[in-house]
Amino acid sequence: MTKGPGRGPAGPPPGRKRGSDGRGPRGAAGRDDKSGPGAARASGRQTGSTPRPPAGRADGAGRAGTKGGGARRPARGGTVPAPRKETPRKETPGKDTARKDTARKEKPSGRTGGAATALKRSARKKAPAKGTAAEGRTARNAQSARPKPDGAAPRGSRAGGSGRRPPPGRPPRSRVPFHRRDPLKRLNVGLLVVAFVLSLFAGRLVQLQTIDSGQYTEQAMLQRMRELTLPAVRGDITDAQGNPLAMTVEARAIFADPSLIKADRRQPIVNALAPTLGLNPATLLKQISKPGTRFVYLAHGVRPDQARLVSSWNFLGIGTLPEYRREYPNDSLAASVIGFVNDTGSGAAGLESSLNGVLAGKEGWQRVEISPEGQHIPMGEDQKRPSVPGRGIRLTLQRDLQFKAQQAIEQQVRASRAKSGTVIVMDPRTGRLLAMASAPGFDPNDYADSDRSRWGSPLVQDAYEPGSTGKVVTAAAVMEHGGVTPQTPYTVPDKIKKYDLVFHDSHTHPPERLTFAGVLAKSSNVGTIMASESIGPQRLYQTLRDFGFGRRTGLPLPGETAGLLEPPTRWSGTDRYPIAFGQTVSVNAVQMASVYSTIANGGVRVAPNLVAGTVGDHDRFTPAPAPERKQVISAKTARQISDMLEGVTTKEGTAPKAQIKGYRVAGKTGTAEIVNPRCGCYDGGGYTASFAGFAPADDPRLVVQVVLQDPKRGSHYGGDAAAPVFKDVMSFALQSEKIPPTGSRPPIIEIRARD
């Protein structure tokens, strides 16, 4: 292979001018003796010498005078390449500019100046051995300097202009011919890729539609399905004539879907709903902010007009549902008996609580599909179980009589500044309770604003010592089993000592000669103790039990107390004496009213009853079972006690204020000490003033019992504090029940014994 020239392309270095004959200017003397092959390889030149033309190209024609003679030959004996056309270049006047050769960039040896620099470069650029990298570069340079075939344009050149030359020292890049691939193969590959992707989709589709279809269907259904409660219509509570005391009216429930409520809309919703519905703002905000919740109740029993107002605001995530609300049209009338229904629709006090299972009915449910926007999806899943309405309750109470009794006891509680008071009106023949009033009371429509201590029914929940009203039981026992008659005489002092205890009458007096009827009329504790000694403790205890002491009445009112009556085995040596005059035992107001009903009914005890029956579909009335009846004492004994009780309302008795003009009235006062819880004694505990009686005495139709707990203003005696209330209520009851006077003359009661 022919080696290329050792130097770059021919032509003068940048900045060198050619002579008129086409050759560059020759150097001065000193170069003639250095011509030849050895001189061609010298890389340096002396300072101030004229630069020689680069090796690798022949001098022009007519070039002579060079010492050594003949044309110059290449450094390695290769062929001399043909001269290349020089592209004219612009030169900057007065300044030598560097010129780029077509093969490589050559730095003129005269640029450094100085013999030492020339010698160093000459030493670094010695010709390498054959086959070295330097020879390879020289060959490549020579190859690149070869002339192109005729008609062939240089690589990268454009038609009509000079092409771009490759950079110095880099061989030209060979053009790779483009071969089009087979289009059928490309199509087949594309189809395979598409088929693979489609197979993935098909597999996933099969998994969703068959293998996991049940799971995803269930999850989707759970997201859309919502179970709504279908409330049952709660039964009404009416009086004996069907007048509503508690009724159910149409209402709305307000609910929220927290998942639809955005964070920036929560506070405006709270600001609007809280004051309108009477809700706690903090609780409401917490309810509508629950994560992962789609349904939560905000309020129940909202009036329809309020619900329409809430709906008009169009809050996203807030809605209403139809339900029912409990309403009490007579406000506080019989509230202690009826009770109330709380916000959840459940009875919370009184009959509403104890008879909740009858009144409430059975709720139903409905499952519907709901869209994410909270709308019912038409033709979606819809399952329904209808609700079962509750049954109505008809009571034995009479609304007008109940109103009068409640009005009378409220007035007396305020006038006497008593802690509380109760009034009971009862039919002794049937045991029906016609009125059950207590004070102070509350309004069940706004029970939350009242004192919780008033929510109960003191008529059955509060136990008290009956005092002298309990002496009728002792009288029945000694007359039925001890041989005592109304005329049995006793010399009664104002106090008596039994063992280590001394018992007193309510007031001091000299010893009196009284009949047993007089003992009862004057309510003497000492005389009662003396009469009770005719029977033993067991007989006294059994008579008290027969009259209902120590056992519940069975009324459907929550929290009833049975009172206190210990068996004789637990009595101390002196317990039988205070028990005889109504202390050391306790009863509730209904129990005591039942005692006097038994006396008025000829000795037959009819269990007190409050519910007359239930009302079902189409207002069909189902009466309650007949109350229990028991003969406690003989009719004769009952009649004798009734006559004795008429003496109590005479001028010589303790309750002349209980008399009713035109009617014969029998009754008994009671003034019992209240146990002081601080010391467990009677000192400073106050008094219970009471009166129980019936009329007409010769044909009893009504029993009225009045109790005042701890009256502080005026007299604390039963004849003064309770008897006037009895007269007021009994007079109204006799008129409302259209009970005429009997017109019979009262018996003559011998109060003082004859010598």
PDB file of C-alpha atoms in Angstrom, residues 2 23 25 43 109 184 203 236 248 294 358 380 446 448 456 471-472 544 571 610 616 660 686 701 726 751:
ATOM      1  CA  THR A   2       1.283   3.377  -0.930  1.00  0.00           C
ATOM      2  CA  ARG A  23       5.454  29.280  -5.656  1.00  0.00           C
ATOM      3  CA  PRO A  25       8.996  32.804  -1.536  1.00  0.00           C
ATOM      4  CA  SER A  43       9.982  19.671  11.635  1.00  0.00           C
ATOM      5  CA  SER A 109       6.828  25.633  12.593  1.00  0.00           C
ATOM      6  CA  LEU A 184     -45.803  -8.928   6.089  1.00  0.00           C
ATOM      7  CA  GLY A 203     -58.710 -12.508  30.892  1.00  0.00           C
ATOM      8  CA  ASP A 236    -102.516   6.930  71.484  1.00  0.00           C
ATOM      9  CA  THR A 248     -98.925  10.645  67.532  1.00  0.00           C
ATOM     10  CA  ARG A 294     -73.010   7.638  54.497  1.00  0.00           C
ATOM     11  CA  VAL A 358     -97.822  -2.248  73.381  1.00  0.00           C
ATOM     12  CA  GLY A 380     -83.379  -0.444  41.484  1.00  0.00           C
ATOM     13  CA  ASP A 446     -90.622  20.004  76.900  1.00  0.00           C
ATOM     14  CA  ALA A 448     -85.766  18.343  78.766  1.00  0.00           C
ATOM     15  CA  GLY A 456     -91.208   9.940  87.990  1.00  0.00           C
ATOM     16  CA  LYS A 471    -105.383   3.364 112.250  1.00  0.00           C
ATOM     17  CA  VAL A 472    -108.369   2.078 110.299  1.00  0.00           C
ATOM     18  CA  LEU A 544    -102.040  -5.145 107.223  1.00  0.00           C
ATOM     19  CA  TRP A 571     -90.083  -6.631 115.149  1.00  0.00           C
ATOM     20  CA  LEU A 610    -105.505   2.202  85.700  1.00  0.00           C
ATOM     21  CA  GLY A 616    -106.530  -1.863  67.965  1.00  0.00           C
ATOM     22  CA  ILE A 660    -119.602  18.614 102.128  1.00  0.00           C
ATOM     23  CA  GLY A 686     -91.100  17.505 109.250  1.00  0.00           C
ATOM     24  CA  ARG A 701    -119.160   5.877  95.191  1.00  0.00           C
ATOM     25  CA  PHE A 726    -110.326  16.619  99.847  1.00  0.00           C
ATOM     26  CA  ILE A 751    -117.440   9.518 121.159  1.00  0.00           C
TER      27      ILE A 751
END
